[in-house]
Coordinates of C-alpha atoms and ligand atoms in Angstrom, one line a residue:
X1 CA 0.0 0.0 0.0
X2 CA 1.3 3.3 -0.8
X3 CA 1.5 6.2 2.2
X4 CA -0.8 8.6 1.2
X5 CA 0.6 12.5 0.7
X6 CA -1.7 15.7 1.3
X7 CA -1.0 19.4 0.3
X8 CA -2.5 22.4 -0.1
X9 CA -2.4 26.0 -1.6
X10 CA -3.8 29.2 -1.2
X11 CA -5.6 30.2 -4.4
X12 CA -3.3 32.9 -5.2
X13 CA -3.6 33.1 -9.0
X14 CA -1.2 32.5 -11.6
X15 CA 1.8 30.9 -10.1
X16 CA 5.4 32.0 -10.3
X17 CA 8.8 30.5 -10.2
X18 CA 8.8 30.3 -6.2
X19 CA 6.2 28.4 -6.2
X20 CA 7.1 26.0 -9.1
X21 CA 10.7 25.5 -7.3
X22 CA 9.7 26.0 -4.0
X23 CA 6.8 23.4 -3.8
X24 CA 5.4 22.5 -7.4
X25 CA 8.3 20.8 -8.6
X26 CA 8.2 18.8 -5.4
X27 CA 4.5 17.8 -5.8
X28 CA 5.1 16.5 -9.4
X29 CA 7.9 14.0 -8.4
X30 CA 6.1 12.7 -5.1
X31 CA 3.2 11.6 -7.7
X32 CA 5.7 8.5 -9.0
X33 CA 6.0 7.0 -5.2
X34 CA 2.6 7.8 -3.1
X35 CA -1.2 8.3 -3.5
X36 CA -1.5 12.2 -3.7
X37 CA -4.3 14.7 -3.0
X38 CA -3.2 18.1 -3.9
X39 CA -6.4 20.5 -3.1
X40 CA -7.0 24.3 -3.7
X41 CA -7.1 26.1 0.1
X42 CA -10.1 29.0 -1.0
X43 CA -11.5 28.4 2.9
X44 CA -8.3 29.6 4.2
X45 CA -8.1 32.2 1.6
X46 CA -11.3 34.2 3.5
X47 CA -9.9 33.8 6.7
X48 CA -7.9 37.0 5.2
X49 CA -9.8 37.9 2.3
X50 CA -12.7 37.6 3.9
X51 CA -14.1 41.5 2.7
X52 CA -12.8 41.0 -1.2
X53 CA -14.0 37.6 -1.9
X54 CA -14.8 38.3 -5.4
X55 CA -11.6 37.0 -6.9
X56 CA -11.5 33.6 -5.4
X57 CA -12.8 31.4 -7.6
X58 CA -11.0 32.9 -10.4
X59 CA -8.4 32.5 -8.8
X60 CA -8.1 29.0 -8.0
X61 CA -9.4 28.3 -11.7
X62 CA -5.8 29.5 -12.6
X63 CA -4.2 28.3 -10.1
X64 CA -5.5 24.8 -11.0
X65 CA -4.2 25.1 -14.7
X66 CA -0.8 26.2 -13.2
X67 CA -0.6 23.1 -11.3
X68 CA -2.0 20.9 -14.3
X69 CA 0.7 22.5 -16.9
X70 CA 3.6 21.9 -14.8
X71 CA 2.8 18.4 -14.7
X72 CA 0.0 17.4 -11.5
X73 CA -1.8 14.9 -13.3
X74 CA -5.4 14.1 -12.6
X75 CA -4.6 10.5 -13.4
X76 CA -2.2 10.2 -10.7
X77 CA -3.1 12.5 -8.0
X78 CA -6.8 13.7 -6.6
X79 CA -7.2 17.7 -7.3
X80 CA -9.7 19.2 -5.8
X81 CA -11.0 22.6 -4.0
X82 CA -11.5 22.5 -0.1
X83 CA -14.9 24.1 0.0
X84 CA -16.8 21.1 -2.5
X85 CA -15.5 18.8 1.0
X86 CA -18.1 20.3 3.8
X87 CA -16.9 17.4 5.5
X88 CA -13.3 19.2 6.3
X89 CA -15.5 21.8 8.0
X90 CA -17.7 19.2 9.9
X91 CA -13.8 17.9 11.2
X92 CA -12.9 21.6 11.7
X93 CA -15.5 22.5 14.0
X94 CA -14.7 19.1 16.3
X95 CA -11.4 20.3 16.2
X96 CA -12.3 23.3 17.4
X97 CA -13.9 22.3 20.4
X98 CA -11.0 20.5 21.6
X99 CA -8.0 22.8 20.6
X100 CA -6.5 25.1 23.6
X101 CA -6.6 29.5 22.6
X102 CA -2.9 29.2 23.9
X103 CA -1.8 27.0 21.2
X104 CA -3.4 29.3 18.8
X105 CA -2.4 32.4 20.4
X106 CA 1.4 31.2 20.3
X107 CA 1.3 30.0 17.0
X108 CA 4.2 31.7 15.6
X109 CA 2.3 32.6 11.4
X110 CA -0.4 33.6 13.7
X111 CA 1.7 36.7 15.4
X112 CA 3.6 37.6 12.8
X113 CA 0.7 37.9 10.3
X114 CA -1.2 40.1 13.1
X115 CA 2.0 42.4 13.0
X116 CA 2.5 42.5 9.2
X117 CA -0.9 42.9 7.7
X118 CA -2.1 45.9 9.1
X119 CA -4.5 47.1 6.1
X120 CA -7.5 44.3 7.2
X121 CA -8.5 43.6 10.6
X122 CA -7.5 40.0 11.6
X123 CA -8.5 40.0 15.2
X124 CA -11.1 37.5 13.8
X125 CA -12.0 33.7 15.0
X126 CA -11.9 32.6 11.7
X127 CA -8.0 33.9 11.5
X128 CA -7.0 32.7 14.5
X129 CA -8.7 28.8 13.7
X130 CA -6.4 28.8 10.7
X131 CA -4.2 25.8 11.9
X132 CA -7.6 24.7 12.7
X133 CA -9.0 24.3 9.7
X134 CA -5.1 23.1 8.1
X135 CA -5.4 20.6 10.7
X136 CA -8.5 19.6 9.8
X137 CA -7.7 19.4 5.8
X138 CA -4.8 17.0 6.9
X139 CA -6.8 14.7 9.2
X140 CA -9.7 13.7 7.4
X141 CA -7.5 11.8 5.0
X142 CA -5.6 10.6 7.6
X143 CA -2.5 11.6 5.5
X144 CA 0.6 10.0 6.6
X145 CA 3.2 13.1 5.1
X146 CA 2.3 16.8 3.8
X147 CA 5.3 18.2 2.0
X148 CA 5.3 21.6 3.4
X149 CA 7.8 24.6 3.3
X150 CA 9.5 25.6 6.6
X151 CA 7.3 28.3 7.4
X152 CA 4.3 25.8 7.5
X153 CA 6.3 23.5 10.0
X154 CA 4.8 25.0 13.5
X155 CA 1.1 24.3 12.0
X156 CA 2.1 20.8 11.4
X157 CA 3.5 20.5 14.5
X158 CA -0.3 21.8 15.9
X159 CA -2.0 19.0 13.8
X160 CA 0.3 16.2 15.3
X161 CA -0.7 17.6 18.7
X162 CA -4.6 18.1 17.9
X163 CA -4.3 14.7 16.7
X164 CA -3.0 12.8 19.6
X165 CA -5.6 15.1 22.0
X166 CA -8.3 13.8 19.8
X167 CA -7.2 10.3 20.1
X168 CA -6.8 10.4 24.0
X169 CA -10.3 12.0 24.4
X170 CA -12.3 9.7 21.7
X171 CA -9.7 6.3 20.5
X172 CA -6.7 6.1 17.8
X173 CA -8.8 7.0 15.0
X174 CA -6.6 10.0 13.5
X175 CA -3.0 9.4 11.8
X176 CA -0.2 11.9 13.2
X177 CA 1.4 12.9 9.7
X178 CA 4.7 13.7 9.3
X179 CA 6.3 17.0 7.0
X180 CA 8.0 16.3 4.3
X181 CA 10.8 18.6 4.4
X182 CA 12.3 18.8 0.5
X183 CA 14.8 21.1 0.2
X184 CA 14.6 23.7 -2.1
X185 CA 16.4 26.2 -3.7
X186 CA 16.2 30.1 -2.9
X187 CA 14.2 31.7 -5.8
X188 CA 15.1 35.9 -5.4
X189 CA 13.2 38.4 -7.1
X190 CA 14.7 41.7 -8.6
X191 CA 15.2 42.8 -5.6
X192 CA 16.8 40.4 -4.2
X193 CA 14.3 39.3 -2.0
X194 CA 12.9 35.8 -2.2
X195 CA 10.0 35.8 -5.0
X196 CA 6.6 36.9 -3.2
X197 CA 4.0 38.0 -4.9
X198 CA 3.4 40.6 -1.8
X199 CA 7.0 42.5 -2.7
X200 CA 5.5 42.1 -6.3
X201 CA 9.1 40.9 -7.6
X202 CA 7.9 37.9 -9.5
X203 CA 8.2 36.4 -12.7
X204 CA 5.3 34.4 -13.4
X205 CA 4.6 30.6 -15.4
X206 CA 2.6 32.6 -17.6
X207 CA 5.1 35.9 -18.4
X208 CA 5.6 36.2 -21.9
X209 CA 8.9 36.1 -23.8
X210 CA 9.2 40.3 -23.6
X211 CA 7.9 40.3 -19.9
X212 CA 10.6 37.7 -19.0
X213 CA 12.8 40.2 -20.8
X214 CA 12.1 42.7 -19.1
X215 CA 11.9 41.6 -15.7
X216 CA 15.2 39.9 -15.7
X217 CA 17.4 43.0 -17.0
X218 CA 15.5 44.7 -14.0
X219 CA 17.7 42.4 -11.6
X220 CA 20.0 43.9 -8.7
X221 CA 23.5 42.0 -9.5
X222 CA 26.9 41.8 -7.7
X223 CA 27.3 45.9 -6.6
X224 CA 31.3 45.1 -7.4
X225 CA 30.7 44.7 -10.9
X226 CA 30.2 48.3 -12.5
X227 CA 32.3 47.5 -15.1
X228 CA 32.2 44.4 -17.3
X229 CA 36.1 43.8 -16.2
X230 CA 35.7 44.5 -12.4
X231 CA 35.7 41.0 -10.7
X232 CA 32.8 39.1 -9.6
X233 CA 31.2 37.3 -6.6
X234 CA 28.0 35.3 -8.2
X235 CA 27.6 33.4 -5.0
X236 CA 26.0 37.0 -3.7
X237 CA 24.1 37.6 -7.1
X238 CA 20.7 37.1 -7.5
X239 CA 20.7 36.3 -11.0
X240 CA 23.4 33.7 -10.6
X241 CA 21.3 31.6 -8.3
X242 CA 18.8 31.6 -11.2
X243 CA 21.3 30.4 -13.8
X244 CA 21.8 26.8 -11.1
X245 CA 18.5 26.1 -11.8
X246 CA 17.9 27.2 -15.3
X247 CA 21.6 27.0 -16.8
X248 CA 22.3 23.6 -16.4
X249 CA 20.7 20.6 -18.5
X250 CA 17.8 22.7 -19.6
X251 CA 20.2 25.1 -21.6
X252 CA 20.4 25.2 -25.3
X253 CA 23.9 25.6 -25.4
X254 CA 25.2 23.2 -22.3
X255 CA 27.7 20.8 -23.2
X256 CA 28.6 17.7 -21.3
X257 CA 30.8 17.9 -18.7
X258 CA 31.0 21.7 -17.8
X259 CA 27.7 23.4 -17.3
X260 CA 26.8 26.6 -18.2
X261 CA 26.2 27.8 -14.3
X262 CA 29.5 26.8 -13.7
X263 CA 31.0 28.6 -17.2
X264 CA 29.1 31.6 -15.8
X265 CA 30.5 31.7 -12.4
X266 CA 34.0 31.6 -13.5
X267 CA 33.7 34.2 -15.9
X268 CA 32.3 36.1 -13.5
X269 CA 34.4 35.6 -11.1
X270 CA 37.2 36.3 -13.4
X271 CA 35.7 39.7 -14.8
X272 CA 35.0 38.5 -18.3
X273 CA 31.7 38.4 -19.1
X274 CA 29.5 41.5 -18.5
X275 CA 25.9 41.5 -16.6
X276 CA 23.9 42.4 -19.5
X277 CA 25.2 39.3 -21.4
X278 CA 25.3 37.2 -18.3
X279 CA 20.9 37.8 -18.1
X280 CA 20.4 37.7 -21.6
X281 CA 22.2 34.1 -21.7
X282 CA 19.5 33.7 -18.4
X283 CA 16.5 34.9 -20.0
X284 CA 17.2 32.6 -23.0
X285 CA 16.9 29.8 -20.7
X286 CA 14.0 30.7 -18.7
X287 CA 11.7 31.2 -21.7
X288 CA 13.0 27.8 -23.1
X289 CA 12.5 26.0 -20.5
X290 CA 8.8 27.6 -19.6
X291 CA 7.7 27.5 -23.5
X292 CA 6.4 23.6 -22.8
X293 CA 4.3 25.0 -19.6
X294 CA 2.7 27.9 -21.2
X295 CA 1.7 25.6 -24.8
X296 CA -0.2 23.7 -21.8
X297 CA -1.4 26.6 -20.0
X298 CA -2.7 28.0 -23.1
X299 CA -4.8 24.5 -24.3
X300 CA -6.4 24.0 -20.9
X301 CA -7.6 28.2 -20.5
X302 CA -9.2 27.3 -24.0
X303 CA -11.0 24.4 -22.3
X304 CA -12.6 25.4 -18.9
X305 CA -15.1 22.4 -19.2
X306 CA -12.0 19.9 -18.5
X307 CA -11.0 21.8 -15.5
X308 CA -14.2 21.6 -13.8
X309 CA -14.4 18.2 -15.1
X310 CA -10.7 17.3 -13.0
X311 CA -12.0 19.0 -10.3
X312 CA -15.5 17.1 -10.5
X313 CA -13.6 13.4 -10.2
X314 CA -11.5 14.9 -7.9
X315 CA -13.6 16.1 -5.1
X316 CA -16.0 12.7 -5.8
X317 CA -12.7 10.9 -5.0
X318 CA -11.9 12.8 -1.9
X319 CA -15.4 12.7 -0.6
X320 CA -15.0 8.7 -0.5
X321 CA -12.3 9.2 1.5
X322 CA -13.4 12.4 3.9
X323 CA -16.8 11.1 4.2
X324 CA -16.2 7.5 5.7
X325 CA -13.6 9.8 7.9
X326 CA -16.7 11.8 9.6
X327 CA -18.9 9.2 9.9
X328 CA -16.3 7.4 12.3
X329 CA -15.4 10.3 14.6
X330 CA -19.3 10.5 14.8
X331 CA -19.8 7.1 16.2
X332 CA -16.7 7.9 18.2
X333 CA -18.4 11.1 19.6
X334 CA -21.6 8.9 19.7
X335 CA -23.6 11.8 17.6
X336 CA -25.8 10.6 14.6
X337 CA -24.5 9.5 12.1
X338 CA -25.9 9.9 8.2
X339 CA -25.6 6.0 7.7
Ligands
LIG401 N1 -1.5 26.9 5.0 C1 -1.0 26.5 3.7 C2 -0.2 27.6 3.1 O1 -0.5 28.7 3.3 C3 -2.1 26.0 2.9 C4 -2.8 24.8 3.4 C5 -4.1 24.8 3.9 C6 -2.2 23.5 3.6 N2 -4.4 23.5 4.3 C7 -3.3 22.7 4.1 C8 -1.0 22.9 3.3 C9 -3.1 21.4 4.4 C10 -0.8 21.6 3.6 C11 -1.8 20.8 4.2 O2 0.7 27.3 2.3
SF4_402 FE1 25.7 38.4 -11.5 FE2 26.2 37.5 -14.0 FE3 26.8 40.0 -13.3 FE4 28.2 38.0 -12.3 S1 28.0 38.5 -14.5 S2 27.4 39.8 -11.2 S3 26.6 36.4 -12.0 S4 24.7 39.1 -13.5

């Protein structure tokens, strides 16, 4: 039997290179070794967007055909959106009746969102359930790993500890899942600054040619080099961690043995090649290796039916799943049971 993986995602539109090294890339790959549900997160979305919900569903249409081009396949892995499952919610709200304020209160997303958004009021219950609900989304298919990134760590850490409360009060009915830690690389922005679509220094799946351009000749570089013969230091360049990734295998003009990142960084480091031809040689590679994903992006917006259509199967699939789930913790909580 294959361990079963769960992840989730904040509808947050068309996806960028963060995401695709930080997490999709990941998601793709665990498809080959376990039984995957990948779902769109639009519950958790309100618990901040809760005034401007207008967007949402939008939203998690293209994220959906993000996830789809890159490579999720809906013959591999369940897709589906968190609010066609009432059932997580049904779990959320008997989580919620057993989970401590303090370990909300001390969560640490929890403070440091409360300090950093300050243009919407998030002194709300909804807000503060947020590992809650996460909990909840993780639980009811008793996953046994969620690849997560590190900032999602402490709300794992809170489902493996709602879990085992809810096992002591009612019997060993939920699985403690574990994180699946991948490491991945750092994707900066322009600025330097990891990718975020909040700093809005991203370069999205679905950039055109021109925009990828653009973007990349907006890059910060090595402050050293002013001159195309002043002496580098890649490791502290921006655009140099993007040519590991992209300069490697995928290039068009990589030869065996020495690749192109590596070329790059001695030249660099040597003073002979300048910045302007160092991101052109990047951008080359970027929009080659994204020209497969956006052919696929571009069939599956032409076809909306098929999207619904994955996400039709995929919630049926999950429901099988989530819905044998409740009715259990209801005989366990000896409440009525739809059975
Ligand atoms: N909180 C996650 C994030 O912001 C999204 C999420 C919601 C999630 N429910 C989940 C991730 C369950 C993993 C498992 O990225
Ligand atoms: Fe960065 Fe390339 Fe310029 Fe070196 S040559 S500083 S790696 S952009």
């Amino acid at each position: 039997m294959k361990q079963r993986v769960l992840s989730g995602m904040r509808p947050s539109g068309r996806l960028h290179l963060g995401h695709l090294h930080g997490a999709l890339s990941n998601w793709v790959e665990l498809q080959e070794k376990y039984e995957c549900f990948y779902f769109v997160a639009d519950w958790h979305a309100l618990t901040t967007e809760y005034e401007n919900t207008k967007n949402i569903k939008n939203d998690s249409v293209d994220m959906v055909i993000d996830w789809l081009s890159v490579g999720l396949n809906p013959e591999k892995s369940t897709i589906f959106v968190q609010s066609q499952l009432p059932e997580h919610s049904e779990l959320h709200l008997f989580l919620s009746m057993i989970t401590p304020l303090s370990w909300l209160e001390r969560c640490p997303t929890y403070k440091e969102q409360l300090k950093e958004i300050s243009q919407r009021d998030l002194h709300t219950y909804g807000f503060l359930g947020y590992p809650v609900l996460q909990a909840a989304d993780i639980l009811i298919y008793k996953a046994d790993k969620v690849p997560v990134g590190e900032d999602q760590l402490p709300h794992l850490e809170l489902t493996r500890e709602i879990a085992r409360r809810f096992n002591s009060f009612y019997g060993e009915i939920l699985t403690e899942p574990a994180a699946l830690l991948t490491k991945t690389p750092k994707i900066p922005g322009n600025d330097g600054r990891k990718m975020s679509k909040s700093y809005n220094n991203c370069i999205y799946l679905s950039d055109e040619p021109s925009v990828i351009s653009k973007k990349i000749s907006s890059y910060i570089t090595d402050p050293a080099r002013i001159h195309p013969t002043d002496l580098g230091h890649p490791e502290i360049c921006p655009i140099f961690a993007l040519h590991k990734i992209y300069s490697d295998n995928c290039s068009p003009r990589f030869q065996s043995g020495v690749s192109e990142a590596n070329k790059t960084e001695e030249l660099c480091k040597k003073g002979k090649i300048g910045c302007v031809k160092c991101k052109k040689d990047l951008t080359e590679n970027i929009i080659k290796s994204l020209e497969p994903i956006q052919i696929k992006q571009k069939e599956l917006k032409k076809n909306p039916a098929e999207i619904h259509k994955i996400l039709k199967t995929g919630s049926e699939k999950a429901r099988a799943i989530a819905g044998k789930t409740i009715n259990e913790i209801r005989d366990a909580l000896k409440l009525w049971n739809t059975e």
